[in-house]
JSON list of C-alpha atoms in Angstrom, two decimals:
[
{"chain": "A", "resi": 1, "resn": "SER", "atom": "CA", "xyz": [80.27, 228.53, 86.10]},
{"chain": "A", "resi": 2, "resn": "GLN", "atom": "CA", "xyz": [83.14, 226.11, 86.45]},
{"chain": "A", "resi": 3, "resn": "THR", "atom": "CA", "xyz": [83.79, 223.40, 83.90]},
{"chain": "A", "resi": 4, "resn": "ILE", "atom": "CA", "xyz": [86.39, 220.71, 83.54]},
{"chain": "A", "resi": 5, "resn": "HIS", "atom": "CA", "xyz": [87.58, 219.37, 80.21]},
{"chain": "A", "resi": 6, "resn": "GLN", "atom": "CA", "xyz": [89.37, 216.10, 79.71]},
{"chain": "A", "resi": 7, "resn": "TRP", "atom": "CA", "xyz": [90.51, 214.54, 76.48]},
{"chain": "A", "resi": 8, "resn": "PRO", "atom": "CA", "xyz": [90.62, 212.30, 74.60]},
{"chain": "A", "resi": 9, "resn": "ALA", "atom": "CA", "xyz": [87.58, 210.24, 75.58]},
{"chain": "A", "resi": 10, "resn": "THR", "atom": "CA", "xyz": [89.09, 206.97, 74.39]},
{"chain": "A", "resi": 11, "resn": "LEU", "atom": "CA", "xyz": [92.61, 206.00, 73.47]},
{"chain": "A", "resi": 12, "resn": "VAL", "atom": "CA", "xyz": [94.25, 202.80, 72.25]},
{"chain": "A", "resi": 13, "resn": "GLN", "atom": "CA", "xyz": [98.00, 202.76, 72.53]},
{"chain": "A", "resi": 14, "resn": "PRO", "atom": "CA", "xyz": [100.64, 200.06, 71.96]},
{"chain": "A", "resi": 15, "resn": "VAL", "atom": "CA", "xyz": [102.85, 198.85, 74.76]},
{"chain": "A", "resi": 16, "resn": "GLY", "atom": "CA", "xyz": [105.99, 200.97, 75.02]},
{"chain": "A", "resi": 17, "resn": "SER", "atom": "CA", "xyz": [104.43, 204.07, 73.47]},
{"chain": "A", "resi": 18, "resn": "PRO", "atom": "CA", "xyz": [104.27, 207.43, 75.30]},
{"chain": "A", "resi": 19, "resn": "LEU", "atom": "CA", "xyz": [101.12, 208.90, 76.84]},
{"chain": "A", "resi": 20, "resn": "SER", "atom": "CA", "xyz": [99.84, 212.40, 77.43]},
{"chain": "A", "resi": 21, "resn": "LEU", "atom": "CA", "xyz": [96.39, 213.09, 78.84]},
{"chain": "A", "resi": 22, "resn": "GLU", "atom": "CA", "xyz": [95.35, 216.67, 79.40]},
{"chain": "A", "resi": 23, "resn": "CYS", "atom": "CA", "xyz": [92.84, 218.21, 81.77]},
{"chain": "A", "resi": 24, "resn": "THR", "atom": "CA", "xyz": [91.85, 221.86, 82.00]},
{"chain": "A", "resi": 25, "resn": "VAL", "atom": "CA", "xyz": [89.53, 223.70, 84.34]},
{"chain": "A", "resi": 26, "resn": "GLU", "atom": "CA", "xyz": [87.63, 226.87, 83.54]},
{"chain": "A", "resi": 27, "resn": "GLY", "atom": "CA", "xyz": [85.83, 229.38, 85.71]},
{"chain": "A", "resi": 28, "resn": "THR", "atom": "CA", "xyz": [87.95, 229.10, 88.82]},
{"chain": "A", "resi": 29, "resn": "SER", "atom": "CA", "xyz": [91.46, 229.91, 89.97]},
{"chain": "A", "resi": 30, "resn": "ASN", "atom": "CA", "xyz": [93.98, 228.13, 92.18]},
{"chain": "A", "resi": 31, "resn": "PRO", "atom": "CA", "xyz": [92.06, 224.84, 92.26]},
{"chain": "A", "resi": 32, "resn": "ASN", "atom": "CA", "xyz": [93.28, 221.57, 93.70]},
{"chain": "A", "resi": 33, "resn": "LEU", "atom": "CA", "xyz": [93.67, 219.10, 90.84]},
{"chain": "A", "resi": 34, "resn": "TYR", "atom": "CA", "xyz": [93.61, 215.32, 90.89]},
{"chain": "A", "resi": 35, "resn": "TRP", "atom": "CA", "xyz": [94.20, 212.31, 88.64]},
{"chain": "A", "resi": 36, "resn": "TYR", "atom": "CA", "xyz": [92.40, 209.07, 89.43]},
{"chain": "A", "resi": 37, "resn": "ARG", "atom": "CA", "xyz": [92.48, 205.70, 87.72]},
{"chain": "A", "resi": 38, "resn": "GLN", "atom": "CA", "xyz": [89.82, 203.03, 87.73]},
{"chain": "A", "resi": 39, "resn": "ALA", "atom": "CA", "xyz": [90.77, 199.55, 86.59]},
{"chain": "A", "resi": 40, "resn": "ALA", "atom": "CA", "xyz": [88.02, 197.34, 85.21]},
{"chain": "A", "resi": 41, "resn": "GLY", "atom": "CA", "xyz": [85.51, 196.39, 87.90]},
{"chain": "A", "resi": 42, "resn": "ARG", "atom": "CA", "xyz": [87.39, 198.15, 90.69]},
{"chain": "A", "resi": 43, "resn": "GLY", "atom": "CA", "xyz": [87.23, 201.35, 92.68]},
{"chain": "A", "resi": 44, "resn": "LEU", "atom": "CA", "xyz": [88.92, 204.64, 91.95]},
{"chain": "A", "resi": 45, "resn": "GLN", "atom": "CA", "xyz": [92.57, 204.98, 92.89]},
{"chain": "A", "resi": 46, "resn": "LEU", "atom": "CA", "xyz": [94.08, 208.40, 93.50]},
{"chain": "A", "resi": 47, "resn": "LEU", "atom": "CA", "xyz": [97.27, 208.72, 91.46]},
{"chain": "A", "resi": 48, "resn": "PHE", "atom": "CA", "xyz": [98.37, 212.35, 91.80]},
{"chain": "A", "resi": 49, "resn": "TYR", "atom": "CA", "xyz": [97.17, 215.58, 93.29]},
{"chain": "A", "resi": 50, "resn": "SER", "atom": "CA", "xyz": [98.35, 219.15, 93.03]},
{"chain": "A", "resi": 51, "resn": "VAL", "atom": "CA", "xyz": [97.66, 222.20, 95.19]},
{"chain": "A", "resi": 52, "resn": "GLY", "atom": "CA", "xyz": [99.47, 224.65, 92.89]},
{"chain": "A", "resi": 53, "resn": "ILE", "atom": "CA", "xyz": [101.61, 225.19, 89.81]},
{"chain": "A", "resi": 54, "resn": "GLY", "atom": "CA", "xyz": [104.56, 222.82, 89.80]},
{"chain": "A", "resi": 55, "resn": "GLN", "atom": "CA", "xyz": [103.43, 221.12, 93.02]},
{"chain": "A", "resi": 56, "resn": "ILE", "atom": "CA", "xyz": [102.71, 217.44, 92.47]},
{"chain": "A", "resi": 57, "resn": "SER", "atom": "CA", "xyz": [102.16, 214.72, 95.03]},
{"chain": "A", "resi": 58, "resn": "SER", "atom": "CA", "xyz": [102.23, 211.09, 94.02]},
{"chain": "A", "resi": 59, "resn": "GLU", "atom": "CA", "xyz": [100.07, 208.64, 95.87]},
{"chain": "A", "resi": 60, "resn": "VAL", "atom": "CA", "xyz": [101.36, 205.38, 94.44]},
{"chain": "A", "resi": 61, "resn": "PRO", "atom": "CA", "xyz": [104.62, 204.37, 92.74]},
{"chain": "A", "resi": 62, "resn": "GLN", "atom": "CA", "xyz": [103.99, 203.65, 89.10]},
{"chain": "A", "resi": 63, "resn": "ASN", "atom": "CA", "xyz": [104.88, 204.14, 85.50]},
{"chain": "A", "resi": 64, "resn": "LEU", "atom": "CA", "xyz": [103.13, 207.49, 85.28]},
{"chain": "A", "resi": 65, "resn": "SER", "atom": "CA", "xyz": [103.96, 211.09, 86.07]},
{"chain": "A", "resi": 66, "resn": "ALA", "atom": "CA", "xyz": [101.98, 214.29, 86.34]},
{"chain": "A", "resi": 67, "resn": "SER", "atom": "CA", "xyz": [102.71, 217.94, 85.72]},
{"chain": "A", "resi": 68, "resn": "ARG", "atom": "CA", "xyz": [100.91, 221.22, 86.29]},
{"chain": "A", "resi": 69, "resn": "PRO", "atom": "CA", "xyz": [102.47, 223.81, 83.97]},
{"chain": "A", "resi": 70, "resn": "GLN", "atom": "CA", "xyz": [99.65, 226.32, 84.42]},
{"chain": "A", "resi": 71, "resn": "ASP", "atom": "CA", "xyz": [97.18, 227.04, 87.20]},
{"chain": "A", "resi": 72, "resn": "ARG", "atom": "CA", "xyz": [94.27, 225.26, 85.54]},
{"chain": "A", "resi": 73, "resn": "GLN", "atom": "CA", "xyz": [96.08, 222.63, 83.50]},
{"chain": "A", "resi": 74, "resn": "PHE", "atom": "CA", "xyz": [96.98, 219.16, 84.70]},
{"chain": "A", "resi": 75, "resn": "ILE", "atom": "CA", "xyz": [98.76, 216.62, 82.53]},
{"chain": "A", "resi": 76, "resn": "LEU", "atom": "CA", "xyz": [99.23, 212.89, 83.03]},
{"chain": "A", "resi": 77, "resn": "SER", "atom": "CA", "xyz": [102.15, 211.32, 81.18]},
{"chain": "A", "resi": 78, "resn": "SER", "atom": "CA", "xyz": [104.09, 208.17, 80.63]},
{"chain": "A", "resi": 79, "resn": "LYS", "atom": "CA", "xyz": [107.28, 207.58, 78.66]},
{"chain": "A", "resi": 80, "resn": "LYS", "atom": "CA", "xyz": [106.53, 203.91, 77.98]},
{"chain": "A", "resi": 81, "resn": "LEU", "atom": "CA", "xyz": [103.11, 202.42, 78.55]},
{"chain": "A", "resi": 82, "resn": "LEU", "atom": "CA", "xyz": [102.61, 199.00, 80.12]},
{"chain": "A", "resi": 83, "resn": "LEU", "atom": "CA", "xyz": [99.64, 196.69, 79.68]},
{"chain": "A", "resi": 84, "resn": "SER", "atom": "CA", "xyz": [98.79, 197.32, 83.32]},
{"chain": "A", "resi": 85, "resn": "ASP", "atom": "CA", "xyz": [98.31, 201.03, 82.60]},
{"chain": "A", "resi": 86, "resn": "SER", "atom": "CA", "xyz": [95.00, 200.26, 80.91]},
{"chain": "A", "resi": 87, "resn": "GLY", "atom": "CA", "xyz": [92.03, 201.75, 82.70]},
{"chain": "A", "resi": 88, "resn": "PHE", "atom": "CA", "xyz": [89.63, 204.63, 83.03]},
{"chain": "A", "resi": 89, "resn": "TYR", "atom": "CA", "xyz": [91.46, 207.86, 83.91]},
{"chain": "A", "resi": 90, "resn": "LEU", "atom": "CA", "xyz": [89.61, 210.67, 85.58]},
{"chain": "A", "resi": 91, "resn": "CYS", "atom": "CA", "xyz": [90.66, 214.22, 86.30]},
{"chain": "A", "resi": 92, "resn": "ALA", "atom": "CA", "xyz": [88.97, 216.20, 89.06]},
{"chain": "A", "resi": 93, "resn": "TRP", "atom": "CA", "xyz": [89.20, 219.59, 90.71]},
{"chain": "A", "resi": 94, "resn": "SER", "atom": "CA", "xyz": [88.16, 221.02, 94.04]},
{"chain": "A", "resi": 95, "resn": "PRO", "atom": "CA", "xyz": [88.32, 224.47, 95.60]},
{"chain": "A", "resi": 96, "resn": "LYS", "atom": "CA", "xyz": [90.72, 225.19, 98.42]},
{"chain": "A", "resi": 97, "resn": "GLY", "atom": "CA", "xyz": [89.41, 224.63, 101.90]},
{"chain": "A", "resi": 98, "resn": "GLY", "atom": "CA", "xyz": [87.79, 221.74, 103.68]},
{"chain": "A", "resi": 99, "resn": "GLY", "atom": "CA", "xyz": [84.19, 221.89, 102.55]},
{"chain": "A", "resi": 100, "resn": "GLY", "atom": "CA", "xyz": [84.18, 221.98, 98.78]},
{"chain": "A", "resi": 101, "resn": "GLY", "atom": "CA", "xyz": [83.12, 219.02, 96.67]},
{"chain": "A", "resi": 102, "resn": "TYR", "atom": "CA", "xyz": [85.05, 217.53, 93.80]},
{"chain": "A", "resi": 103, "resn": "THR", "atom": "CA", "xyz": [84.00, 217.89, 90.18]},
{"chain": "A", "resi": 104, "resn": "PHE", "atom": "CA", "xyz": [85.11, 215.13, 87.85]},
{"chain": "A", "resi": 105, "resn": "GLY", "atom": "CA", "xyz": [85.76, 215.18, 84.15]},
{"chain": "A", "resi": 106, "resn": "SER", "atom": "CA", "xyz": [84.17, 212.71, 81.79]},
{"chain": "A", "resi": 107, "resn": "GLY", "atom": "CA", "xyz": [87.22, 210.46, 81.78]},
{"chain": "A", "resi": 108, "resn": "THR", "atom": "CA", "xyz": [89.58, 208.84, 79.29]},
{"chain": "A", "resi": 109, "resn": "ARG", "atom": "CA", "xyz": [89.34, 205.14, 78.65]},
{"chain": "A", "resi": 110, "resn": "LEU", "atom": "CA", "xyz": [92.87, 203.96, 77.86]},
{"chain": "A", "resi": 111, "resn": "THR", "atom": "CA", "xyz": [93.53, 200.53, 76.40]},
{"chain": "A", "resi": 112, "resn": "VAL", "atom": "CA", "xyz": [97.14, 199.46, 76.07]},
{"chain": "A", "resi": 113, "resn": "VAL", "atom": "CA", "xyz": [97.58, 196.69, 73.50]},
{"chain": "B", "resi": 1, "resn": "ASP", "atom": "CA", "xyz": [92.75, 208.60, 107.58]},
{"chain": "B", "resi": 2, "resn": "ALA", "atom": "CA", "xyz": [89.23, 207.67, 108.50]},
{"chain": "B", "resi": 3, "resn": "LYS", "atom": "CA", "xyz": [87.87, 204.68, 106.60]},
{"chain": "B", "resi": 4, "resn": "THR", "atom": "CA", "xyz": [84.32, 203.92, 105.58]},
{"chain": "B", "resi": 5, "resn": "THR", "atom": "CA", "xyz": [82.38, 200.67, 105.43]},
{"chain": "B", "resi": 6, "resn": "GLN", "atom": "CA", "xyz": [79.46, 200.18, 103.06]},
{"chain": "B", "resi": 7, "resn": "PRO", "atom": "CA", "xyz": [77.44, 197.15, 101.99]},
{"chain": "B", "resi": 8, "resn": "PRO", "atom": "CA", "xyz": [78.64, 195.98, 98.57]},
{"chain": "B", "resi": 9, "resn": "SER", "atom": "CA", "xyz": [75.19, 195.95, 97.00]},
{"chain": "B", "resi": 10, "resn": "MET", "atom": "CA", "xyz": [71.55, 196.88, 97.60]},
{"chain": "B", "resi": 11, "resn": "ASP", "atom": "CA", "xyz": [68.29, 196.65, 95.71]},
{"chain": "B", "resi": 12, "resn": "CYS", "atom": "CA", "xyz": [65.47, 199.16, 95.77]},
{"chain": "B", "resi": 13, "resn": "ALA", "atom": "CA", "xyz": [62.06, 199.23, 94.12]},
{"chain": "B", "resi": 14, "resn": "GLU", "atom": "CA", "xyz": [61.39, 202.11, 91.76]},
{"chain": "B", "resi": 15, "resn": "GLY", "atom": "CA", "xyz": [59.51, 204.91, 93.49]},
{"chain": "B", "resi": 16, "resn": "ARG", "atom": "CA", "xyz": [60.53, 203.81, 96.97]},
{"chain": "B", "resi": 17, "resn": "ALA", "atom": "CA", "xyz": [63.11, 205.46, 99.16]},
{"chain": "B", "resi": 18, "resn": "ALA", "atom": "CA", "xyz": [66.64, 204.11, 98.94]},
{"chain": "B", "resi": 19, "resn": "ASN", "atom": "CA", "xyz": [68.55, 204.23, 102.23]},
{"chain": "B", "resi": 20, "resn": "LEU", "atom": "CA", "xyz": [72.27, 203.66, 101.85]},
{"chain": "B", "resi": 21, "resn": "PRO", "atom": "CA", "xyz": [74.21, 203.19, 105.09]},
{"chain": "B", "resi": 22, "resn": "CYS", "atom": "CA", "xyz": [77.83, 204.02, 105.80]},
{"chain": "B", "resi": 23, "resn": "ASN", "atom": "CA", "xyz": [80.00, 203.46, 108.86]},
{"chain": "B", "resi": 24, "resn": "HIS", "atom": "CA", "xyz": [82.91, 205.78, 109.62]},
{"chain": "B", "resi": 25, "resn": "SER", "atom": "CA", "xyz": [83.67, 205.07, 113.24]},
{"chain": "B", "resi": 26, "resn": "THR", "atom": "CA", "xyz": [87.16, 206.63, 113.18]},
{"chain": "B", "resi": 27, "resn": "ILE", "atom": "CA", "xyz": [86.08, 209.98, 111.74]},
{"chain": "B", "resi": 28, "resn": "SER", "atom": "CA", "xyz": [87.72, 212.98, 113.35]},
{"chain": "B", "resi": 29, "resn": "GLY", "atom": "CA", "xyz": [86.08, 216.25, 114.30]},
{"chain": "B", "resi": 30, "resn": "ASN", "atom": "CA", "xyz": [87.02, 218.27, 111.24]},
{"chain": "B", "resi": 31, "resn": "GLU", "atom": "CA", "xyz": [86.38, 215.62, 108.60]},
{"chain": "B", "resi": 32, "resn": "TYR", "atom": "CA", "xyz": [83.40, 215.89, 106.30]},
{"chain": "B", "resi": 33, "resn": "VAL", "atom": "CA", "xyz": [81.28, 213.01, 105.00]},
{"chain": "B", "resi": 34, "resn": "TYR", "atom": "CA", "xyz": [80.84, 213.09, 101.23]},
{"chain": "B", "resi": 35, "resn": "TRP", "atom": "CA", "xyz": [78.63, 211.04, 98.97]},
{"chain": "B", "resi": 36, "resn": "TYR", "atom": "CA", "xyz": [79.28, 210.51, 95.28]},
{"chain": "B", "resi": 37, "resn": "ARG", "atom": "CA", "xyz": [77.80, 208.18, 92.75]},
{"chain": "B", "resi": 38, "resn": "GLN", "atom": "CA", "xyz": [79.18, 206.73, 89.55]},
{"chain": "B", "resi": 39, "resn": "ILE", "atom": "CA", "xyz": [76.98, 205.59, 86.75]},
{"chain": "B", "resi": 40, "resn": "HIS", "atom": "CA", "xyz": [78.67, 203.03, 84.54]},
{"chain": "B", "resi": 41, "resn": "SER", "atom": "CA", "xyz": [81.49, 204.44, 82.38]},
{"chain": "B", "resi": 42, "resn": "GLN", "atom": "CA", "xyz": [81.02, 207.99, 83.63]},
{"chain": "B", "resi": 43, "resn": "GLY", "atom": "CA", "xyz": [82.93, 210.16, 86.07]},
{"chain": "B", "resi": 44, "resn": "PRO", "atom": "CA", "xyz": [81.69, 210.25, 89.67]},
{"chain": "B", "resi": 45, "resn": "GLN", "atom": "CA", "xyz": [78.98, 212.78, 90.43]},
{"chain": "B", "resi": 46, "resn": "TYR", "atom": "CA", "xyz": [78.85, 214.75, 93.65]},
{"chain": "B", "resi": 47, "resn": "ILE", "atom": "CA", "xyz": [75.63, 214.21, 95.61]},
{"chain": "B", "resi": 48, "resn": "ILE", "atom": "CA", "xyz": [75.90, 215.81, 99.02]},
{"chain": "B", "resi": 49, "resn": "HIS", "atom": "CA", "xyz": [78.22, 216.37, 101.94]},
{"chain": "B", "resi": 50, "resn": "GLY", "atom": "CA", "xyz": [77.94, 217.24, 105.63]},
{"chain": "B", "resi": 51, "resn": "LEU", "atom": "CA", "xyz": [79.92, 217.76, 108.79]},
{"chain": "B", "resi": 52, "resn": "LYS", "atom": "CA", "xyz": [77.55, 217.12, 111.69]},
{"chain": "B", "resi": 53, "resn": "ASN", "atom": "CA", "xyz": [74.10, 218.41, 110.77]},
{"chain": "B", "resi": 54, "resn": "ASN", "atom": "CA", "xyz": [71.65, 216.65, 108.50]},
{"chain": "B", "resi": 55, "resn": "GLU", "atom": "CA", "xyz": [71.67, 218.02, 104.97]},
{"chain": "B", "resi": 56, "resn": "THR", "atom": "CA", "xyz": [69.17, 218.01, 102.12]},
{"chain": "B", "resi": 57, "resn": "ASN", "atom": "CA", "xyz": [69.41, 219.10, 98.52]},
{"chain": "B", "resi": 58, "resn": "GLU", "atom": "CA", "xyz": [67.51, 218.44, 95.32]},
{"chain": "B", "resi": 59, "resn": "MET", "atom": "CA", "xyz": [69.12, 215.03, 94.92]},
{"chain": "B", "resi": 60, "resn": "ALA", "atom": "CA", "xyz": [69.17, 213.48, 98.36]},
{"chain": "B", "resi": 61, "resn": "SER", "atom": "CA", "xyz": [69.23, 213.80, 102.13]},
{"chain": "B", "resi": 62, "resn": "LEU", "atom": "CA", "xyz": [72.16, 213.00, 104.38]},
{"chain": "B", "resi": 63, "resn": "ILE", "atom": "CA", "xyz": [71.53, 211.87, 107.93]},
{"chain": "B", "resi": 64, "resn": "ILE", "atom": "CA", "xyz": [74.57, 211.85, 110.23]},
{"chain": "B", "resi": 65, "resn": "THR", "atom": "CA", "xyz": [74.31, 210.28, 113.66]},
{"chain": "B", "resi": 66, "resn": "GLU", "atom": "CA", "xyz": [75.00, 212.43, 116.67]},
{"chain": "B", "resi": 67, "resn": "ASP", "atom": "CA", "xyz": [78.30, 210.67, 117.39]},
{"chain": "B", "resi": 68, "resn": "ARG", "atom": "CA", "xyz": [79.18, 211.03, 113.66]},
{"chain": "B", "resi": 69, "resn": "LYS", "atom": "CA", "xyz": [80.23, 207.41, 113.46]},
{"chain": "B", "resi": 70, "resn": "SER", "atom": "CA", "xyz": [77.74, 206.56, 110.76]},
{"chain": "B", "resi": 71, "resn": "SER", "atom": "CA", "xyz": [75.53, 208.19, 108.16]},
{"chain": "B", "resi": 72, "resn": "THR", "atom": "CA", "xyz": [72.74, 207.34, 105.74]},
{"chain": "B", "resi": 73, "resn": "LEU", "atom": "CA", "xyz": [72.14, 208.69, 102.27]},
{"chain": "B", "resi": 74, "resn": "ILE", "atom": "CA", "xyz": [68.48, 208.81, 101.38]},
{"chain": "B", "resi": 75, "resn": "LEU", "atom": "CA", "xyz": [67.16, 208.99, 97.83]},
{"chain": "B", "resi": 76, "resn": "PRO", "atom": "CA", "xyz": [63.51, 209.76, 98.54]},
{"chain": "B", "resi": 77, "resn": "HIS", "atom": "CA", "xyz": [61.95, 208.40, 95.35]},
{"chain": "B", "resi": 78, "resn": "ALA", "atom": "CA", "xyz": [64.40, 206.17, 93.53]},
{"chain": "B", "resi": 79, "resn": "THR", "atom": "CA", "xyz": [64.20, 205.93, 89.75]},
{"chain": "B", "resi": 80, "resn": "LEU", "atom": "CA", "xyz": [65.85, 203.53, 87.33]},
{"chain": "B", "resi": 81, "resn": "ARG", "atom": "CA", "xyz": [68.38, 206.26, 86.54]},
{"chain": "B", "resi": 82, "resn": "ASP", "atom": "CA", "xyz": [69.58, 206.15, 90.13]},
{"chain": "B", "resi": 83, "resn": "THR", "atom": "CA", "xyz": [71.15, 202.74, 89.49]},
{"chain": "B", "resi": 84, "resn": "ALA", "atom": "CA", "xyz": [74.83, 203.36, 90.18]},
{"chain": "B", "resi": 85, "resn": "VAL", "atom": "CA", "xyz": [77.69, 202.72, 92.58]},
{"chain": "B", "resi": 86, "resn": "TYR", "atom": "CA", "xyz": [77.41, 205.02, 95.59]},
{"chain": "B", "resi": 87, "resn": "TYR", "atom": "CA", "xyz": [80.53, 206.02, 97.46]},
{"chain": "B", "resi": 88, "resn": "CYS", "atom": "CA", "xyz": [80.64, 207.30, 101.02]},
{"chain": "B", "resi": 89, "resn": "ILE", "atom": "CA", "xyz": [83.90, 209.11, 101.64]},
{"chain": "B", "resi": 90, "resn": "VAL", "atom": "CA", "xyz": [85.45, 210.87, 104.56]},
{"chain": "B", "resi": 91, "resn": "ARG", "atom": "CA", "xyz": [87.57, 213.75, 103.40]},
{"chain": "B", "resi": 92, "resn": "VAL", "atom": "CA", "xyz": [91.08, 213.88, 104.81]},
{"chain": "B", "resi": 93, "resn": "GLY", "atom": "CA", "xyz": [93.48, 216.78, 104.90]},
{"chain": "B", "resi": 94, "resn": "GLY", "atom": "CA", "xyz": [93.72, 220.29, 106.25]},
{"chain": "B", "resi": 95, "resn": "LEU", "atom": "CA", "xyz": [93.25, 223.88, 105.17]},
{"chain": "B", "resi": 96, "resn": "GLN", "atom": "CA", "xyz": [94.53, 223.30, 101.64]},
{"chain": "B", "resi": 97, "resn": "GLY", "atom": "CA", "xyz": [91.65, 220.94, 100.96]},
{"chain": "B", "resi": 98, "resn": "GLY", "atom": "CA", "xyz": [91.98, 217.23, 101.38]},
{"chain": "B", "resi": 99, "resn": "LYS", "atom": "CA", "xyz": [92.11, 214.18, 99.21]},
{"chain": "B", "resi": 100, "resn": "LEU", "atom": "CA", "xyz": [89.07, 212.06, 98.42]},
{"chain": "B", "resi": 101, "resn": "ILE", "atom": "CA", "xyz": [89.92, 208.41, 98.91]},
{"chain": "B", "resi": 102, "resn": "PHE", "atom": "CA", "xyz": [87.34, 206.11, 97.35]},
{"chain": "B", "resi": 103, "resn": "GLY", "atom": "CA", "xyz": [86.40, 202.71, 98.74]},
{"chain": "B", "resi": 104, "resn": "GLN", "atom": "CA", "xyz": [84.46, 200.02, 96.90]},
{"chain": "B", "resi": 105, "resn": "GLY", "atom": "CA", "xyz": [81.07, 201.67, 97.40]},
{"chain": "B", "resi": 106, "resn": "THR", "atom": "CA", "xyz": [77.56, 200.24, 97.31]},
{"chain": "B", "resi": 107, "resn": "GLU", "atom": "CA", "xyz": [76.14, 199.10, 94.00]},
{"chain": "B", "resi": 108, "resn": "LEU", "atom": "CA", "xyz": [72.50, 200.20, 94.07]},
{"chain": "B", "resi": 109, "resn": "SER", "atom": "CA", "xyz": [70.12, 198.50, 91.67]},
{"chain": "B", "resi": 110, "resn": "VAL", "atom": "CA", "xyz": [66.75, 200.17, 91.26]},
{"chain": "B", "resi": 111, "resn": "LYS", "atom": "CA", "xyz": [64.24, 197.68, 89.91]},
{"chain": "B", "resi": 112, "resn": "PRO", "atom": "CA", "xyz": [60.89, 198.36, 88.24]}
]
């Protein structure tokens, strides 16, 4: 069966520090991968998605970047965190094609102080 | 991209059916309707999806109108653990698989 792993679960980082959040998927190949962010009390915002290795699409301009070095690995990064980067970050995957559902990871709660 | 409209909140008595409506009047012919829910501080959980026919699984039923401009998610016997934000989403994109764009959802409160 397919599983998605996301870590760490919580993170407290100072302003100006770098960030690296990792997400891996098991039990499938060539998935679509996604990073979402949820600010406190608000809906989920799609940040990045990827349909293949090295292929990244950014949905909103921001202080973050994403990379997909391997088929089932998706990384969210920042060189210098801002206070506004605080939030709940979720990774998700979906199979290719129009009918498959998304499976979300358990999320990382990032607090920038 | 087709947009969805949902009531911001609803209440339901425990043991009763919860009927959550969603309008998606600009949906196109090849777009699916998806329902997810998010319990506080957890990742969203897939519930059900459909294209034009009604669908049922162990969690819920999805009723899509014939013109596909609206749908209803039905939780047949709501429990306290069904308290969550429910998102109705129309999936955009083509053969590569589309993006899920979340709206604000409906906050369902199941009360004893």
